[in-house]
PDB file of C-alpha atoms in Angstrom:
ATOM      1  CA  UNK A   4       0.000   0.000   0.000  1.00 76.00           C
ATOM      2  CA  UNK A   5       1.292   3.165  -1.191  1.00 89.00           C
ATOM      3  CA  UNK A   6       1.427   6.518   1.499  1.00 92.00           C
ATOM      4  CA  UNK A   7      -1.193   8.031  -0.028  1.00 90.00           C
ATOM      5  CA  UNK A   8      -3.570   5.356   0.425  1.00 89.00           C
ATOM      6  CA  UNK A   9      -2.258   4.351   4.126  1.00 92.00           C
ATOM      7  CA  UNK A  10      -3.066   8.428   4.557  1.00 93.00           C
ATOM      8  CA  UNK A  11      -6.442   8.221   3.298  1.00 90.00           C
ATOM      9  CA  UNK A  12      -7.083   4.981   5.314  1.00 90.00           C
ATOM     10  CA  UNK A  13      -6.103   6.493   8.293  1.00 91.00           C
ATOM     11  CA  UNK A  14      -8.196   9.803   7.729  1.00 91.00           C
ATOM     12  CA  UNK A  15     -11.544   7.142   6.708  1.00 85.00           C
ATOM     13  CA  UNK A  16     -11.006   5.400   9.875  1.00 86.00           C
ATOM     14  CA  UNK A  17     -11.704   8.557  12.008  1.00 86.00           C
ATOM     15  CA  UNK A  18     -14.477   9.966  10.093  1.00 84.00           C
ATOM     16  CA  UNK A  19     -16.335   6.315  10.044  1.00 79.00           C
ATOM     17  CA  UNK A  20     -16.461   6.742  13.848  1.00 79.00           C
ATOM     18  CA  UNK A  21     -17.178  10.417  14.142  1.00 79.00           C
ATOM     19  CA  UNK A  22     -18.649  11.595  10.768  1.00 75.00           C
ATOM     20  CA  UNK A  23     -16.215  15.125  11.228  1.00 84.00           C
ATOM     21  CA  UNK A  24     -12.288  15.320  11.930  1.00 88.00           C
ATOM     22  CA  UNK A  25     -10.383  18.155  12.803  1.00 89.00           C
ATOM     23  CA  UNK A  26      -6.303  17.629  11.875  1.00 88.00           C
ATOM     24  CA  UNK A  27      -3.327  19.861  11.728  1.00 88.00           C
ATOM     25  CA  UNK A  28      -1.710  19.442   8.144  1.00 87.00           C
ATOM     26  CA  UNK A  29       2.177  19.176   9.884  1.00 88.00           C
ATOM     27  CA  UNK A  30       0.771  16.948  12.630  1.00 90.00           C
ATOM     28  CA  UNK A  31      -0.435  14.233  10.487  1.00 90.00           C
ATOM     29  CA  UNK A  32       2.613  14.954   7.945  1.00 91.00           C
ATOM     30  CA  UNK A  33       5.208  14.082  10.932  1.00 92.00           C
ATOM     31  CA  UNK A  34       2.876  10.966  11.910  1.00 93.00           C
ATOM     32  CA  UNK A  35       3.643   9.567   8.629  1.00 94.00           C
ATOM     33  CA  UNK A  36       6.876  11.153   7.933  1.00 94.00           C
ATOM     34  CA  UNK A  37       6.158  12.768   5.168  1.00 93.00           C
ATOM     35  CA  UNK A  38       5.589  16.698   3.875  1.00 91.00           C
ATOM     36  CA  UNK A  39       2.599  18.810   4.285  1.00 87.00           C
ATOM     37  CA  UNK A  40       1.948  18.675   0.783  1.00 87.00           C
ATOM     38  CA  UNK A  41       1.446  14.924   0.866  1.00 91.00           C
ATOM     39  CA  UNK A  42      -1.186  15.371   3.108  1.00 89.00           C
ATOM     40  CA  UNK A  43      -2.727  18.176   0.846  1.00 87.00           C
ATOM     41  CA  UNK A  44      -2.564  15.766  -1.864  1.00 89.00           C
ATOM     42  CA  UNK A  45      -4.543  13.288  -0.629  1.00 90.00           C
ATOM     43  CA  UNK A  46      -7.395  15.591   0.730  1.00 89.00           C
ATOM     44  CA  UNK A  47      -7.365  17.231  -2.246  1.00 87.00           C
ATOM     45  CA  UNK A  48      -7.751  14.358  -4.655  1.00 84.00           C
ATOM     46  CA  UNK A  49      -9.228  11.415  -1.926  1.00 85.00           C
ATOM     47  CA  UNK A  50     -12.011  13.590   0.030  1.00 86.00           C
ATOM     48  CA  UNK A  51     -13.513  15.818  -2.442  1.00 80.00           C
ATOM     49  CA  UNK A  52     -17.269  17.242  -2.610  1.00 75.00           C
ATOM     50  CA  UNK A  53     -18.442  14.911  -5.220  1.00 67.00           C
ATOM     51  CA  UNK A  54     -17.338  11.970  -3.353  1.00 71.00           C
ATOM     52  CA  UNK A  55     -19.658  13.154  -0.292  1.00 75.00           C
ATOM     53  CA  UNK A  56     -16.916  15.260   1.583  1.00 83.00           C
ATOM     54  CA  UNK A  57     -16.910  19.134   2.763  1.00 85.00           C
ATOM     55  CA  UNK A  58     -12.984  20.332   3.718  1.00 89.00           C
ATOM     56  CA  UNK A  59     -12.827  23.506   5.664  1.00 88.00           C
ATOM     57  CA  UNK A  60      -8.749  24.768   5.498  1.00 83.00           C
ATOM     58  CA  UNK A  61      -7.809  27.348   7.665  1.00 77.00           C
ATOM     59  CA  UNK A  62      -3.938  28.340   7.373  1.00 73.00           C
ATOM     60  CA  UNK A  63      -0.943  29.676   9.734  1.00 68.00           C
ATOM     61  CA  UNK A  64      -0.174  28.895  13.584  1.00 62.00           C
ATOM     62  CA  UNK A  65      -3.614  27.866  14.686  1.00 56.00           C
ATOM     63  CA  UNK A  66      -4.193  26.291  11.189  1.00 66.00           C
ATOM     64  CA  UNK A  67      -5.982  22.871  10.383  1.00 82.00           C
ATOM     65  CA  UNK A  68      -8.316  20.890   8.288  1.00 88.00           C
ATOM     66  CA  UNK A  69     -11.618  20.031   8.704  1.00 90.00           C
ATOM     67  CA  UNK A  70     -13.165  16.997   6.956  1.00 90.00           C
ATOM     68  CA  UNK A  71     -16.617  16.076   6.916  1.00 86.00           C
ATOM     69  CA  UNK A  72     -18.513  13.326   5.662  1.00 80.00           C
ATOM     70  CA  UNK A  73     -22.239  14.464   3.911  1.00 75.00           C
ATOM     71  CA  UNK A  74     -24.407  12.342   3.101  1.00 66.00           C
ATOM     72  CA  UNK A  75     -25.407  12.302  -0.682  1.00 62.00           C
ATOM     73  CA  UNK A  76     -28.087  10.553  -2.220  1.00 64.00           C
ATOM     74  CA  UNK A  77     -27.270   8.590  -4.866  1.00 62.00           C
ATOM     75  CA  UNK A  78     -29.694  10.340  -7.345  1.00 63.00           C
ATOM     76  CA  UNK A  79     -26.983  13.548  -6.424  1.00 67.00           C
ATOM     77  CA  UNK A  80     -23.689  11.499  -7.300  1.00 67.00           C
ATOM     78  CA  UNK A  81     -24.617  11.698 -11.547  1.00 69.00           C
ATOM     79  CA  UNK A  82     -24.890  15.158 -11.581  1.00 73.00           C
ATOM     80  CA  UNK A  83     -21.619  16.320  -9.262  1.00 70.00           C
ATOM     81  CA  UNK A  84     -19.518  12.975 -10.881  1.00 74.00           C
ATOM     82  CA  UNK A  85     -20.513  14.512 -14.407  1.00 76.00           C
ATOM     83  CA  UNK A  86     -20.011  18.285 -13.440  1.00 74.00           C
ATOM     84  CA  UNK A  87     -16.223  17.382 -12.110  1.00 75.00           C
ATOM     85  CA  UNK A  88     -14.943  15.271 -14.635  1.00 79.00           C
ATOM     86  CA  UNK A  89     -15.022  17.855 -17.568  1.00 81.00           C
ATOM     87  CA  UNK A  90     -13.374  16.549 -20.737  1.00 89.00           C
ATOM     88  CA  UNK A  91     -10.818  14.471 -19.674  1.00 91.00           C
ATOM     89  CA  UNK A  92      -9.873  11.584 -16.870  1.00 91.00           C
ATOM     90  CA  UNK A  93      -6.898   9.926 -16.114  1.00 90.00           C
ATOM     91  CA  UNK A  94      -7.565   6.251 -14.867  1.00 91.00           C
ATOM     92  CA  UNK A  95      -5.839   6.791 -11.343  1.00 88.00           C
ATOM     93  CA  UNK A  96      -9.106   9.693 -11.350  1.00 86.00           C
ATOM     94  CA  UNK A  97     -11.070   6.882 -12.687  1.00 90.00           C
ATOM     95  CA  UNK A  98     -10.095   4.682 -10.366  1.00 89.00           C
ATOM     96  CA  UNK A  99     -10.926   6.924  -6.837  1.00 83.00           C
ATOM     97  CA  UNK A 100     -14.351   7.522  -8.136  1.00 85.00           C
ATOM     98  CA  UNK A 101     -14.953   3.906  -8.402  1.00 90.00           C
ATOM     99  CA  UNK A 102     -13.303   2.815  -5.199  1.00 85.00           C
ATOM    100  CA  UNK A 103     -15.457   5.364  -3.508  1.00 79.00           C
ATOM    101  CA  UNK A 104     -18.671   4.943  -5.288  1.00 83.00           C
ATOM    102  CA  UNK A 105     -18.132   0.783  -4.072  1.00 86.00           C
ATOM    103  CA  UNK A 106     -17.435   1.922  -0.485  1.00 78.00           C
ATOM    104  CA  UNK A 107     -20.816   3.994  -0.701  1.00 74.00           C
ATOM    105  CA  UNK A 108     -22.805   1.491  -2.254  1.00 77.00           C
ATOM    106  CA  UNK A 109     -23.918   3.540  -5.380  1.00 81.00           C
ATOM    107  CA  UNK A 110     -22.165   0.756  -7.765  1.00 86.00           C
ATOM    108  CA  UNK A 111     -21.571  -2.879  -6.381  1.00 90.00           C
ATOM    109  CA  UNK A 112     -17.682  -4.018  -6.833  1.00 94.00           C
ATOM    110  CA  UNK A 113     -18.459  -6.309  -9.921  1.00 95.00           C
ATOM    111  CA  UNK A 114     -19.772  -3.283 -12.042  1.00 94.00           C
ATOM    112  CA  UNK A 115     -16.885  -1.328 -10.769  1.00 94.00           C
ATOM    113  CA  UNK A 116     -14.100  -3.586 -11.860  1.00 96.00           C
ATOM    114  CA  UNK A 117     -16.019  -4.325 -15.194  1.00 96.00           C
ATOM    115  CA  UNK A 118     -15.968  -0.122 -15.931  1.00 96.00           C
ATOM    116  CA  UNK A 119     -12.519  -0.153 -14.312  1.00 96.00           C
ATOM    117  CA  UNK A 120     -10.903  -2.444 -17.425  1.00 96.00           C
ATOM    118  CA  UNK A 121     -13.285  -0.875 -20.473  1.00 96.00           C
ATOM    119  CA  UNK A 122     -11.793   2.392 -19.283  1.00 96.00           C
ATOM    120  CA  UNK A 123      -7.968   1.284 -18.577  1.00 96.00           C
ATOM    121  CA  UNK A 124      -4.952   1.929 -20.549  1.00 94.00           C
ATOM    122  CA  UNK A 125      -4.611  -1.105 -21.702  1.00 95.00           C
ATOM    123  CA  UNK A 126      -8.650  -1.307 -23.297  1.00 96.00           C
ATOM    124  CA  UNK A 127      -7.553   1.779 -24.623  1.00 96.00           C
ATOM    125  CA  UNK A 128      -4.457   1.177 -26.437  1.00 94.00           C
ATOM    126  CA  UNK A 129      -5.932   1.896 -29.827  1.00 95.00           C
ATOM    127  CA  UNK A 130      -6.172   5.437 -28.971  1.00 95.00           C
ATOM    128  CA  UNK A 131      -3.572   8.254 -29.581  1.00 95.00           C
ATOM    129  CA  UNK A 132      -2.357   8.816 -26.071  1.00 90.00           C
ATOM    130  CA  UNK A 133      -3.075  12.371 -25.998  1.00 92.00           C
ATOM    131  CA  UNK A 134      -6.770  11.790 -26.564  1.00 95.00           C
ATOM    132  CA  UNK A 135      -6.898   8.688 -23.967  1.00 96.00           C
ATOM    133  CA  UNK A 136      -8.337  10.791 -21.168  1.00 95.00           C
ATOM    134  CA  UNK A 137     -10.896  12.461 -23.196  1.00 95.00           C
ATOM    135  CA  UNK A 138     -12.193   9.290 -24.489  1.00 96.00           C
ATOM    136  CA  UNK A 139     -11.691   7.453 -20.796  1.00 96.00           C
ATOM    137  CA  UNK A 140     -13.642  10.604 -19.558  1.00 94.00           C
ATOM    138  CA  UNK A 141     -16.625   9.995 -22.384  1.00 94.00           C
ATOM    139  CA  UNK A 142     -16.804   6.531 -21.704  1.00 95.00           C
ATOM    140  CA  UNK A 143     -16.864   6.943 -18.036  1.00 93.00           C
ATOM    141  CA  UNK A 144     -19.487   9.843 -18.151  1.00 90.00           C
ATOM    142  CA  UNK A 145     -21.953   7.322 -20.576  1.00 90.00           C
ATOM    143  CA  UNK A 146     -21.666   4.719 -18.523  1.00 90.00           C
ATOM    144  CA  UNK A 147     -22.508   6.431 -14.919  1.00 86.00           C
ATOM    145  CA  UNK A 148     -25.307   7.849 -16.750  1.00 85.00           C
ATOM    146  CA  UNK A 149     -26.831   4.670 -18.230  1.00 86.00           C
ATOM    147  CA  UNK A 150     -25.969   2.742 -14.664  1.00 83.00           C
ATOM    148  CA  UNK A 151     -27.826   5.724 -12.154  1.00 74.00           C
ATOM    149  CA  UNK A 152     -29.102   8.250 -13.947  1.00 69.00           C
ATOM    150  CA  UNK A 153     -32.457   9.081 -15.564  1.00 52.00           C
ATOM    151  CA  UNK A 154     -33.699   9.416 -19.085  1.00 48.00           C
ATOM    152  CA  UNK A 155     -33.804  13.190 -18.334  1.00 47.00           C
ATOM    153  CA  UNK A 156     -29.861  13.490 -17.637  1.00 46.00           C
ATOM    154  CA  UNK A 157     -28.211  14.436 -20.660  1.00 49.00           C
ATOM    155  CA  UNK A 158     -24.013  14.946 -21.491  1.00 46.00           C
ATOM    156  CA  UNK A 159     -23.270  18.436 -21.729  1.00 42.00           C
TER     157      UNK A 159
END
């Protein structure tokens, strides 16, 4: 397990007991002996809005993070998942959304890993590499629509 993910683990294991953490950004860094920015990382790209998280930052001395979990229906993932994604998606993206979309029961793990290898690198070979993420981000966009969204949901 890479840092990243043993960060993100640890963060999931406090908010699955209390719903809302408070941490200091060099606090947690030192606890895994790493640099601020790691931690930044990982917030930024593991706990984002779409995903059912709200991060409150406050910087200097007294500074920390706040991360809470929110509740989203699943009828609200299509619309945020869509809105974020824009035109293009790298599979590591690819893969948090459907790692977190699992844990929260919107897609079971079979679906998951089925969308997880039509959108890989390697289904994708055929593609000029500097259109993969456009097309990964087309495919993935079709797909989450046809699996939980309506006939009223269209791409933009």
């Amino acid at each position: 397990m890479n840092l990243s993910d043993q960060i993100e683990e640890y963060i999931r294991a406090i908010i699955a007991e209390e719903r809302s953490i408070e941490l200091r950004r060099n606090e947690l860094a030192n606890y895994f002996h790493c640099v601020p920015s790691q931690i930044n990382y990982v917030i930024a790209t593991r706990f984002i809005p779409e995903l059912g998280f709200y991060v409150e930052s406050r910087r200097g001395g007294g500074g920390y993070i706040k991360i809470s979990r929110v509740g989203l229906e699943k009828s609200e993932y299509l619309p945020t998942i869509i809105d974020k994604i824009g035109r293009k998606m790298s599979q590591s993206v690819a893969n948090v959304y459907l790692k977190e979309l699992v844990e929260y029961n919107v897609l079971d793990y079979k679906i998951a890993q089925l969308i997880k290898i039509a959108i890989s690198d390697h289904s994708l070979n055929q593609v000029e590499s500097q259109k993969r993420d456009m097309v990964r981000a087309d495919i993935f966009k079709n797909l989450m629509i046809n699996l939980l969204g309506s006939d009223n949901y269209e791409m933009r």
